[in-house]
XYZ file of C-alpha atoms in Angstrom:
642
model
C 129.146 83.746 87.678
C 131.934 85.607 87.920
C 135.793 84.130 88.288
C 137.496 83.970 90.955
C 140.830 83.847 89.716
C 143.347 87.181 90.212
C 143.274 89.944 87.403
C 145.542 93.121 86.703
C 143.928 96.410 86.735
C 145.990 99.280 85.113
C 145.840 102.800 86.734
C 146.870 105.970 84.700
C 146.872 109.697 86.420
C 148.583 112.806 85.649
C 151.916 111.434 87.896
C 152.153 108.741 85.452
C 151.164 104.690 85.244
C 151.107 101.756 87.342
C 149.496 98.234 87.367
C 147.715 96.336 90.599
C 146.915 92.558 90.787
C 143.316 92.677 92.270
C 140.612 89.864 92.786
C 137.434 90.361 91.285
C 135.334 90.019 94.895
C 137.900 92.838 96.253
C 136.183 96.139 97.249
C 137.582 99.339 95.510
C 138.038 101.051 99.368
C 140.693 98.229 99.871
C 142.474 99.186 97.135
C 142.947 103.139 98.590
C 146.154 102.358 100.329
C 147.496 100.270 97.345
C 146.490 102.949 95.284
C 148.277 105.864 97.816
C 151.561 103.646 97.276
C 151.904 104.858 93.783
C 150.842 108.019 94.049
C 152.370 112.073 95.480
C 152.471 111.903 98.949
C 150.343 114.701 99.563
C 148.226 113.637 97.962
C 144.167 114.287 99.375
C 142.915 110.610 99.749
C 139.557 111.805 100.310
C 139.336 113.514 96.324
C 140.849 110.481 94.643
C 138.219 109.906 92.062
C 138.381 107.075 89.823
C 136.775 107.778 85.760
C 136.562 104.622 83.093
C 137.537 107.378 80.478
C 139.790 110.633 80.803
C 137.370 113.004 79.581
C 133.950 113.217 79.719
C 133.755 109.662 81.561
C 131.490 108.032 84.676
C 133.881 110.026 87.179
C 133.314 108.577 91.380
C 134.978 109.297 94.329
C 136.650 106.286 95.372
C 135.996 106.493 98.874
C 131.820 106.800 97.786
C 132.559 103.204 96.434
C 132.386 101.283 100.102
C 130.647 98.518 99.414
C 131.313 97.877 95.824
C 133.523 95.118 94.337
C 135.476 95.089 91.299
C 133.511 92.687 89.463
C 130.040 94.751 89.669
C 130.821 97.312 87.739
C 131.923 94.836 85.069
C 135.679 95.230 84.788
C 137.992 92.476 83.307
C 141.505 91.739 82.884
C 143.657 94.156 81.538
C 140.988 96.918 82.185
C 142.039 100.467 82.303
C 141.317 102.785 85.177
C 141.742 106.830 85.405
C 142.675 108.718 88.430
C 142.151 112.238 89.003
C 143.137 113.564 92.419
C 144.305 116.904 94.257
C 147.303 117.693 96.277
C 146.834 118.451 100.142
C 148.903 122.601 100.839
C 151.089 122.579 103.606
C 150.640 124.704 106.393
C 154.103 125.623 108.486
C 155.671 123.126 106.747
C 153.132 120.167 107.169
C 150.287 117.778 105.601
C 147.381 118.924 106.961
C 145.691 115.785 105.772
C 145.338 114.434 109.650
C 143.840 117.973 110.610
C 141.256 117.836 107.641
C 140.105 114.489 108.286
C 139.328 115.462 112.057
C 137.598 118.844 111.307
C 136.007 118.306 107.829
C 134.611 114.243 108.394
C 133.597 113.201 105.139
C 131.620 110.030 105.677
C 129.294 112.118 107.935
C 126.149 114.282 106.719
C 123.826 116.342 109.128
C 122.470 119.482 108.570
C 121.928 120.924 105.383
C 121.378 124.828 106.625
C 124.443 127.029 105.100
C 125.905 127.094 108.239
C 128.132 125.263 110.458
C 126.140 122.842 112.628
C 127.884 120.587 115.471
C 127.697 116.631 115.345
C 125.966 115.993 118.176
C 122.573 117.128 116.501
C 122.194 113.800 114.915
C 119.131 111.787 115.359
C 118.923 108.384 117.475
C 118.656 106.477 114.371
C 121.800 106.710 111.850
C 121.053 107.114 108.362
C 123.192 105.475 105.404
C 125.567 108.485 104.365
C 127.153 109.003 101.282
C 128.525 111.829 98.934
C 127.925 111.233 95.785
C 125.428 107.877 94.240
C 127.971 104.762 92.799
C 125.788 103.689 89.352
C 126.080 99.800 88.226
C 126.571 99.210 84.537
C 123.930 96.962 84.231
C 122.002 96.230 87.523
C 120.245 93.489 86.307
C 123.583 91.547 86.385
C 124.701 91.778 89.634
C 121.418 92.493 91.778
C 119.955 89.805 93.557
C 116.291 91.295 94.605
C 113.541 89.025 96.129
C 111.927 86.382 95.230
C 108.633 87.982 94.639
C 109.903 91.389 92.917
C 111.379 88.692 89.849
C 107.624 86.698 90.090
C 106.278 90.016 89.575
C 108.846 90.825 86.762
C 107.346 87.568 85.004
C 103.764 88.826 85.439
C 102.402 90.965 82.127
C 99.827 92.819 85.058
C 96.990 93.285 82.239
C 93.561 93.780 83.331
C 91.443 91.485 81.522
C 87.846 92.492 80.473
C 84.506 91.274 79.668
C 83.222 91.430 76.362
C 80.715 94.178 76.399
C 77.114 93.080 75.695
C 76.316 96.723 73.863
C 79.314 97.781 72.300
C 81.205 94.987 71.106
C 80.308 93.559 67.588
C 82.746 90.739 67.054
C 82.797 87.132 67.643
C 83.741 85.208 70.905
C 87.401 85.062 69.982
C 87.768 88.657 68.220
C 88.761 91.661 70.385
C 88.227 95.272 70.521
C 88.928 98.652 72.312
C 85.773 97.600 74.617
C 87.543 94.650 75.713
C 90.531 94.700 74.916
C 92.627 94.242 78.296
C 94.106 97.286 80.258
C 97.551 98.254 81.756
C 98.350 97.910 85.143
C 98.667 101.793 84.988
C 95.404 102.302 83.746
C 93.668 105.895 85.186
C 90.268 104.478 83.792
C 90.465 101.037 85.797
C 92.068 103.383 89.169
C 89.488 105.931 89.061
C 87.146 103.201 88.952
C 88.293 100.978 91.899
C 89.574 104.714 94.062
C 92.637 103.189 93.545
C 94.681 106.321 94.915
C 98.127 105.372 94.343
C 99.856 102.686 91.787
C 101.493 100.102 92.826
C 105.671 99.710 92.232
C 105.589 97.200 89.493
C 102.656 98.774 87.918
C 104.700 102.593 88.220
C 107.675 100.557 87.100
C 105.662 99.229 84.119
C 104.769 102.882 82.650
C 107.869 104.494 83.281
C 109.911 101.231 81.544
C 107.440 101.666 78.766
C 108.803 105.174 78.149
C 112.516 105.036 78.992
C 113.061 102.055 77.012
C 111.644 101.157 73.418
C 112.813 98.012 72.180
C 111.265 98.848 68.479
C 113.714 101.472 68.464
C 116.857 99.000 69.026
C 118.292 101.708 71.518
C 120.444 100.959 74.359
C 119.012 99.752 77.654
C 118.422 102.397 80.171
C 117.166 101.760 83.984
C 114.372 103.545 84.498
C 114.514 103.903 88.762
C 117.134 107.008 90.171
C 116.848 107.584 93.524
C 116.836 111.388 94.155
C 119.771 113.334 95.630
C 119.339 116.411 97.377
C 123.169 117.082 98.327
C 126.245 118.750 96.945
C 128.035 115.741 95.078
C 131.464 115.751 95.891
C 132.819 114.621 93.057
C 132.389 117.307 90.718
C 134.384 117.386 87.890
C 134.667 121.028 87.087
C 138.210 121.115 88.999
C 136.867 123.933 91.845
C 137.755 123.146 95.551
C 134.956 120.733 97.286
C 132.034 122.761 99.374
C 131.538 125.180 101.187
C 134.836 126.243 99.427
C 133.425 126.026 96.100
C 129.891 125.075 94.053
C 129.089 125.385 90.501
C 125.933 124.011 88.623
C 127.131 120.724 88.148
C 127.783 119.958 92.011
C 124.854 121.936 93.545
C 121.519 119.842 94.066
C 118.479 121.383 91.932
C 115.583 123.235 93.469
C 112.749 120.369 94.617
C 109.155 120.732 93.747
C 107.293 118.696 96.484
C 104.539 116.790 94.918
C 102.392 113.437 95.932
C 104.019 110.244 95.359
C 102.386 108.758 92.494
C 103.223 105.404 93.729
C 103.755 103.383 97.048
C 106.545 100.320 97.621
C 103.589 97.938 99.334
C 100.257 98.353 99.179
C 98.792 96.919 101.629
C 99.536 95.708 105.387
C 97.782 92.600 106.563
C 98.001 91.419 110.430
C 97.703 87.707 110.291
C 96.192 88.036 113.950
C 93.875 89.997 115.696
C 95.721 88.708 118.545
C 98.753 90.963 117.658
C 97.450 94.034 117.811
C 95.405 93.312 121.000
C 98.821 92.229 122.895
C 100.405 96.026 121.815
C 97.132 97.345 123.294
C 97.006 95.235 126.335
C 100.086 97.406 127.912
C 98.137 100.992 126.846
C 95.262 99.648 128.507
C 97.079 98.524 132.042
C 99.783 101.189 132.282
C 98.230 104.028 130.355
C 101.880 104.552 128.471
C 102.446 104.588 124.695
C 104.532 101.133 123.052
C 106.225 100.730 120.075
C 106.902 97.515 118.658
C 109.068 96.337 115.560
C 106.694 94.218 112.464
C 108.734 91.037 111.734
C 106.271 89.292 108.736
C 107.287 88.605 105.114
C 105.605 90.337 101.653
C 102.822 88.601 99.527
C 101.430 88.889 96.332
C 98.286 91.340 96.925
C 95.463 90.307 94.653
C 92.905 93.979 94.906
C 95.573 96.058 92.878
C 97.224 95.174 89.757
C 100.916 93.767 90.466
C 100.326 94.891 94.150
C 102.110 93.654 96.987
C 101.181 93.527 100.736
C 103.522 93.150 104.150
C 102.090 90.248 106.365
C 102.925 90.498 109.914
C 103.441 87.597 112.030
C 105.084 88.755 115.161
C 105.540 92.547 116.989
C 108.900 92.631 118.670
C 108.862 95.374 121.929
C 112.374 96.750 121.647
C 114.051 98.565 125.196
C 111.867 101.605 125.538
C 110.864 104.223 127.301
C 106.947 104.642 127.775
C 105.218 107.892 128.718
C 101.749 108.920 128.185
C 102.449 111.111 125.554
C 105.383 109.205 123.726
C 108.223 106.682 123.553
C 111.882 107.106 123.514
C 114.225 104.075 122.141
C 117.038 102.712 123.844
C 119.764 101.110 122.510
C 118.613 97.803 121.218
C 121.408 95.243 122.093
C 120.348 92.083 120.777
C 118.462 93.472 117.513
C 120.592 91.159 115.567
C 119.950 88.488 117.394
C 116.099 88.484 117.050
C 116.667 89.614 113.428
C 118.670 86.101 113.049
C 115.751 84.005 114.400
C 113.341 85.933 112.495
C 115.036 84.509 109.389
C 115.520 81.219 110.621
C 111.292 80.927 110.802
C 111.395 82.729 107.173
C 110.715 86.061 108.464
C 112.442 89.748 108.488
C 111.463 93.491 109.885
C 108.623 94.653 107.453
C 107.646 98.354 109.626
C 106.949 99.365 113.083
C 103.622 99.759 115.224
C 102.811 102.128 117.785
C 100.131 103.538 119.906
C 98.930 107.142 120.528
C 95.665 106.646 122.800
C 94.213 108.808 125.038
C 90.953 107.328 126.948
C 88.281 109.769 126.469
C 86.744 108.976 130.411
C 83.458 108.098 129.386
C 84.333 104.775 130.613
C 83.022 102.398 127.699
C 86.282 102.281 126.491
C 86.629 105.027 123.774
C 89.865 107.066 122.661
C 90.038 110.661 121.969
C 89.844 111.196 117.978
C 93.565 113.151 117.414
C 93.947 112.159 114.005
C 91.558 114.134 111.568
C 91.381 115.552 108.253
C 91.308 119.159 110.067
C 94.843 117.943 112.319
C 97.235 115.532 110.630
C 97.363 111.902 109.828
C 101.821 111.436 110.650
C 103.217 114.071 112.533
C 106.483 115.930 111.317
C 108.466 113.520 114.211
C 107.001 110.586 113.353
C 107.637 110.859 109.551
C 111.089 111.766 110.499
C 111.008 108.669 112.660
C 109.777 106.362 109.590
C 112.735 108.159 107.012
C 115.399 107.116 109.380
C 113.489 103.696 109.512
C 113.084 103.159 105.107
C 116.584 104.506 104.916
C 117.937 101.981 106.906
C 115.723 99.185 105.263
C 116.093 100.143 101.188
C 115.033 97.958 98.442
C 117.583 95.994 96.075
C 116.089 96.177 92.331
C 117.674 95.541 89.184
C 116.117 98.541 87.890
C 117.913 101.135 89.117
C 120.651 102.696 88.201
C 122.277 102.264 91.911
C 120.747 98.951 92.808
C 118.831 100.343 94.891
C 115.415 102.241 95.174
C 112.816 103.373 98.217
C 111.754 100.945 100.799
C 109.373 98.445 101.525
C 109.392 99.513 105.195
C 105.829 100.713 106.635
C 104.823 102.398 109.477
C 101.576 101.984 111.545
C 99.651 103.860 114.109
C 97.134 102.465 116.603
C 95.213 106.020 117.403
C 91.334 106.683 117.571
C 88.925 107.723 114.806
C 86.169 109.779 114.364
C 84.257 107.475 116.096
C 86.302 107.042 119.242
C 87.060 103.552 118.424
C 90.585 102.168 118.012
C 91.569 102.147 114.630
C 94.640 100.769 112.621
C 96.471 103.483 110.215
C 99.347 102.596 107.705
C 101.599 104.844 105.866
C 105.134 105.172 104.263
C 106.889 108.738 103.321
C 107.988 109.446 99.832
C 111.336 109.085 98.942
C 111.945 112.431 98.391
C 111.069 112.653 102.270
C 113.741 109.930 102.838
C 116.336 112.206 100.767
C 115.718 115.227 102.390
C 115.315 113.972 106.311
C 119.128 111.968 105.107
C 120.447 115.437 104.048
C 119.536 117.376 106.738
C 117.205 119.722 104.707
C 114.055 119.414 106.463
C 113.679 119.180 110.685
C 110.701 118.357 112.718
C 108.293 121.094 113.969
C 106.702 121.722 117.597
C 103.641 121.702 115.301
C 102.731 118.104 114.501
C 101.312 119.174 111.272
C 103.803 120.633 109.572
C 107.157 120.404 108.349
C 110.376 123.214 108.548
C 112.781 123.943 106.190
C 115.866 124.825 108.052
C 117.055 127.520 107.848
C 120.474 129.007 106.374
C 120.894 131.715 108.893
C 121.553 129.467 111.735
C 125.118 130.093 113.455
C 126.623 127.835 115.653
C 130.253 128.353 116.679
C 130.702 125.081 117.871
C 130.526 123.633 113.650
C 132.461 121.469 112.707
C 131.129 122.032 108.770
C 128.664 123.717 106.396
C 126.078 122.289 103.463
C 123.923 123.868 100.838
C 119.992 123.761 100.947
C 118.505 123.859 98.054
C 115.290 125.508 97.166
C 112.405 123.608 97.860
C 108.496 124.507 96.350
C 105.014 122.844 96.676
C 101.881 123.026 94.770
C 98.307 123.796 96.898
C 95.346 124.832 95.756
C 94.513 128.604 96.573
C 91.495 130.348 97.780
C 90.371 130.564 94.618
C 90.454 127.179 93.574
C 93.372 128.170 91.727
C 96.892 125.651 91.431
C 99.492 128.266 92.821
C 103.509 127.416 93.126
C 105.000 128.436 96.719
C 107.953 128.594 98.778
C 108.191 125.724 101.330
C 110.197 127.936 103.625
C 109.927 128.123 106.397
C 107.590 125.158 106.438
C 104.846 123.611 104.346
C 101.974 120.806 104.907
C 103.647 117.339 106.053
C 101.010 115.819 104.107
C 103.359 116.283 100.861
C 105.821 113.811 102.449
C 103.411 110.791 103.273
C 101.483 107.809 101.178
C 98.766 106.667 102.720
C 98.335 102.373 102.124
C 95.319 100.059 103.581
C 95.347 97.820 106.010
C 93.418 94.511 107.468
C 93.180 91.189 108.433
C 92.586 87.931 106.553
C 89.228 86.443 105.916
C 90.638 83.062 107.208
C 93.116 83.675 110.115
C 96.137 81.264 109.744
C 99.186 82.657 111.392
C 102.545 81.448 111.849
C 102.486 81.338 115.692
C 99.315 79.445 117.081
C 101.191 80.515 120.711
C 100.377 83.864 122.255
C 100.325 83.308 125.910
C 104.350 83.587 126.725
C 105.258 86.376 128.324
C 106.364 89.802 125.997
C 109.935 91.443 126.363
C 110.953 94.056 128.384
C 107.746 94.373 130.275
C 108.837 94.393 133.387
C 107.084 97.708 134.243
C 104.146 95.366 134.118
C 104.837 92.539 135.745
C 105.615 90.536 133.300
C 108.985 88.487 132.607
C 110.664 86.562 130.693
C 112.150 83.596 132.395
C 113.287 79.611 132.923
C 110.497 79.422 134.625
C 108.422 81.041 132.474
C 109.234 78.901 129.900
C 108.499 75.666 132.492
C 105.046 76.717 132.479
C 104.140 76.589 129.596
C 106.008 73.739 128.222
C 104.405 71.582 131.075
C 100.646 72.147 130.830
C 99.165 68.528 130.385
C 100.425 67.752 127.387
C 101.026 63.728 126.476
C 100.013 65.026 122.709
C 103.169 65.894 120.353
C 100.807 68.037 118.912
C 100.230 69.796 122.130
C 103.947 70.540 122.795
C 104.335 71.871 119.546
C 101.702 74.309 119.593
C 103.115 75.662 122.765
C 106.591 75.953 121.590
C 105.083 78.099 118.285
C 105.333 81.416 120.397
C 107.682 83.770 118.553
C 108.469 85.038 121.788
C 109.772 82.237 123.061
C 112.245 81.436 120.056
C 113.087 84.770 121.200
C 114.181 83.983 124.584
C 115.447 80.222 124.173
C 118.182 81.976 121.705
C 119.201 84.262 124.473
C 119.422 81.350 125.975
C 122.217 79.717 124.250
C 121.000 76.080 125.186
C 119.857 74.849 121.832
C 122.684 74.100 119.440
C 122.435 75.984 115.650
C 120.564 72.885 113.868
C 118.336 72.406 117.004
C 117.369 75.992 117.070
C 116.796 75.927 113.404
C 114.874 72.732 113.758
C 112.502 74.953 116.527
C 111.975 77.395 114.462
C 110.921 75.146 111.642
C 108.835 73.042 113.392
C 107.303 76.510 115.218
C 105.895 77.469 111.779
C 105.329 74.569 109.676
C 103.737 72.969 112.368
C 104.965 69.606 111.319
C 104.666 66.859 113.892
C 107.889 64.798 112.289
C 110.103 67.655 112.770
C 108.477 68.017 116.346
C 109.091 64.287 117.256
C 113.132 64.910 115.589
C 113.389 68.206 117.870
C 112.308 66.939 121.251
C 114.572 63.709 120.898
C 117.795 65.942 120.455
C 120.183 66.507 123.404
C 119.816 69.896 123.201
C 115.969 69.631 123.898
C 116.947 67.178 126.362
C 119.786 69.404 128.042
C 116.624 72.420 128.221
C 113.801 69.784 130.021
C 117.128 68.905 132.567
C 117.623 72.802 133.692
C 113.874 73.370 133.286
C 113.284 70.652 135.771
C 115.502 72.990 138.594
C 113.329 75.994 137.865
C 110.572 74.408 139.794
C 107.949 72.801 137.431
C 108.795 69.514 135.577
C 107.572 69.338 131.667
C 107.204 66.342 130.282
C 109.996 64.697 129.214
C 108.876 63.475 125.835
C 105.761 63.586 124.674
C 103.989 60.994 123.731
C 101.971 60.071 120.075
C 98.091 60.624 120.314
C 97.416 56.813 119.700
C 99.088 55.980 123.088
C 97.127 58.746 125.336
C 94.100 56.457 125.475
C 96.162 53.657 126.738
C 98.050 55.655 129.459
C 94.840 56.894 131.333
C 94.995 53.820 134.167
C 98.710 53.793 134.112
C 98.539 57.327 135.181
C 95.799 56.785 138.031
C 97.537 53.701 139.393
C 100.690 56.057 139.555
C 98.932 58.693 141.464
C 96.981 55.983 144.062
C 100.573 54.589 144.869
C 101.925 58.528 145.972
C 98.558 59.207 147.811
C 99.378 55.780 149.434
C 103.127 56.072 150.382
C 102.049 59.774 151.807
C 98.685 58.350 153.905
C 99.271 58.889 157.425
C 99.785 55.995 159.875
């Protein structure tokens, strides 16, 4: 661990020196003004770039750095720190500092097309923006990834083999290139299971084995960079910033679309049938599409080598919007909130779901087949849709150079197949997709099955600033079976953009939530809501058993809505949600003799039904059964007429 303890940093530019007294948790954004103190007044703040080296160093904008404290990048007392910067010109005798920050934003990124483009074109899903990509020293260090990534770090992936009856010669314990076992990464062992893409840890496996090569005693080297696809700000070359100025070192290279050797989860596994019939149960009575957020956690997934699968609990129905041809997101409110009680039962967003059905009429309840080999498999709006989404859910890894790479995120589709039956579809776009839908390089087209590049020509005199667009090529296979190199502009196959992962459900069903019968969120358009008394109903069907009240109380749903709520105190919520999962019956007799569970039966009992106020063990339910008549003769008695 790092100390805590207050160190000096020294700072050296072309105006001179100066020291600061930093702590090692401090973020190098905080230190901007600090930094301003020392410096010209006219300074730009927006070009101060900081360089471990004053030539030929790591140079990065400081204000790319949000995010990043001191001690990640491995600095220590006494450390030395250059600063290269540019003066702001005056104009009629004043900074026009305030003016560029108004008209040139830097923090904000949309289109990529050459030409000015307004603000307002953004999507309804913010993507993480940045300038230029802040590299850790050594990632392994200071990254904290998951739990599983570092089991799977531990795991040597080989493929063990059978010792082959015909041509192996040797003994029980010898070995030979029959038997010997195989890498993860193996195209032999892939071809032969149509294993179409490699998993991350096996990709990460091949590409390790070339980057670094410890029999050569060279330095260590991550093998993961994300891709950038926009003008880096901080170039050092010394030219003013774009559109003012470019050179070869600032400008993004040209991008050569290609298939993603490799997907970030393999497989997606719904730990319910149940789950996927609820999403469909509001298709089928209001003929409207749904979309629904996956909360679940990943797994270790045995039927690929170091694979790993996303198993979904619960589907979350954010505020929406439901046509018959499509859904439109509102603002989602309390997203943090059901993120928070997602983690409390162990659980966090793993993708999205969502329907595109349209009943075929022949009344036996088959779809129309939309989705073909001849059509598309993700539209250009949806994959633009699931960017936005990995973007926004990235993976930590110590192998990268930036701490981060891709996204574990998936996206599903419930649509019909060839066979007019409703079928389940997974996917996740490349991360070259993610790159170029977060710089504004590629745009959704009116046809579903392809993608446009936009286009540099566009004029717009409300712009408030201008990118670059790079050129972008793909590879396809020509009439005459030839592989031909082509422009991607103005649009090329979305296909090039998407991975493709399987999908199903366990052999032996044993979700998280044993509860599916409390009313879903925001489905008022149906009928349905979410309520006290709701929530009196079904914490009051005849249940004496503990074990009966807690299997009505594991309804994710429900956790939902008692956190709304706000009855349940912190440890009694986190108590629920334990108990709601483990299914324990201690932690379900601790949890309903709380106040707070008390204080909920109290305000339950004025919403018109009366649950029981504690239930009772199992071993005493036999006992109770002629209490409970004599109770109900002495009612019928005091009521008899006279």
């Amino acid at each position: 661990m790092s100390s805590s303890r207050p160190m000096l940093l020294r700072f050296e530019s072309k105006d001179g020196q100066f020291r600061l007294t930093v702590n090692p948790t401090d973020q190098f954004t905080s230190l901007l003004s600090r930094i301003l103190d020392n410096v010209p007044k006219n300074v730009d703040s927006r070009s101060i770039t900081l360089s471990n080296k004053p030539f030929g160093g790591e140079d990065r904008l400081l204000i790319s750095l949000k995010g990043v404290t001191i001690d990640r990048v491995g600095l220590r007392h006494g450390d030395k720190l250059y600063l290269k910067y540019s003066e702001q010109p005056p104009i009629n005798g004043h900074s026009n500092g305030t003016q560029a920050t108004s008209s040139h934003p830097q923090s904000r990124s949309n289109r990529l097309d050459g030409r000015p483009v307004p603000f307002a074109d953004e999507g309804s899903i913010s993507l993480p923006k940045a300038t230029s990509i802040a590299t850790i020293k050594i990632p392994g260090e200071v990254v904290q990834q998951s739990a599983l990534d570092d089991e799977l770090d531990k795991q040597d992936g080989k493929i063990k083999r059978p010792k082959d009856q015909k041509m192996c010669r040797h003994g029980q314990k010898g070995m030979c290139d029959y038997c010997m076992p195989l890498e993860p990464y193996s195209p032999e062992y892939l071809a032969e299971k149509k294993i179409k893409h490699l998993s991350f840890h096996s990709y990460l496996r091949k590409i390790n084995s070339s980057t670094n090569k410890p029999e050569l005693k060279s330095s260590y080297m991550p093998p993961l960079s994300e891709p950038f696809y926009r003008v880096r700000r901080d170039c050092p070359s010394g030219h003013p910033p774009w559109p003012e100025g470019i050179c070869t070192k600032c400008q993004p290279s040209a991008i050569t679309l290609q298939s993603q050797p490799y997907r970030m989860v393999d497989h997606v596994e719904f730990s319910s049938s149940s789950l996927v019939d609820s999403l469909l149960n509001f298709w089928r009575s209001t003929g409207s599409q749904r979309v629904g957020f996956l909360y679940g956690h990943y797994d270790r997934y045995t039927e690929v080598p170091l694979g790993i699968k996303a198993v979904v609990e619960a589907i979350y129905e954010p505020p929406q919007v439901d046509t018959v041809d499509g859904c439109t997101l509102r603002d989602w409110v309390n997203e943090k909130d059901i993120d928070e009680v997602a983690d409390l039962c162990g659980l966090h967003k793993v993708g999205v779901i969502f329907t595109d059905l349209v009943d075929s009429g022949a009344g036996d309840g088959s779809v129309i087949c939309k989705r073909h080999i001849d059509s598309y498999s993700l539209s250009s709006l949806e994959t633009t849709f699931a960017a936005r989404l990995q973007a926004q859910h990235s993976k930590a890894t110590k192998w990268s150079d930036t701490g981060r790479f891709g996204s574990n995120f998936v996206t599903c589709v419930l649509s019909g197949d060839e066979e007019g039956a409703i079928a389940v579809t997974a996917f996740q776009v490349s991360n070259s997709a993610v790159e170029m839908i977060r710089a504004g390089i590629v745009e959704p087209s009116a046809d579903p099955s392809v993608m446009l590049i936009r286009s540099e020509d566009e004029d717009n005199s409300a712009a408030s600033r201008a990118q670059y667009i790079p050129e972008v090529f793909y590879r396809r296979i020509n009439e005459y079976g030839a592989s031909v190199q082509e422009n991607a502009k103005p649009s090329f196959p979305v296909e090039y953009l998407l991975v493709t992962l399987t999908h199903g459900f366990p052999r032996e069903s044993d979700p998280y939530f044993i509860a599916q019968d409390f009313p879903i969120e925001n489905r008022e358009i149906m009928g349905e809501s979410q309520d006290l008394k709701a929530v009196a109903k079904k914490l009051s069907v005849d249940k004496v058993h503990a074990d009966a009240g807690m299997r009505a109380a594991s309804d994710f749903h429900l956790l939902c809505f008692l956190h709304g709520v706000g009855i349940l105190g912190k440890d009694e919520e986190a108590l629920l949600c334990r108990m709601a999962v483990s299914h324990d019956l201690e932690e379900g007799f601790q949890l309903f003799n709380t106040p707070g569970w008390a204080t909920l039966l109290a305000i339950l009992e004025d919403s018109g039904e009366r649950p029981p106020k504690r239930p009772l063990s199992s071993s005493l339910n036999a006992g109770l059964g002629h209490l409970e008549d004599d109770q109900l003769a002495k009612r019928f008695k005091g009521a008899r007429l006279k």
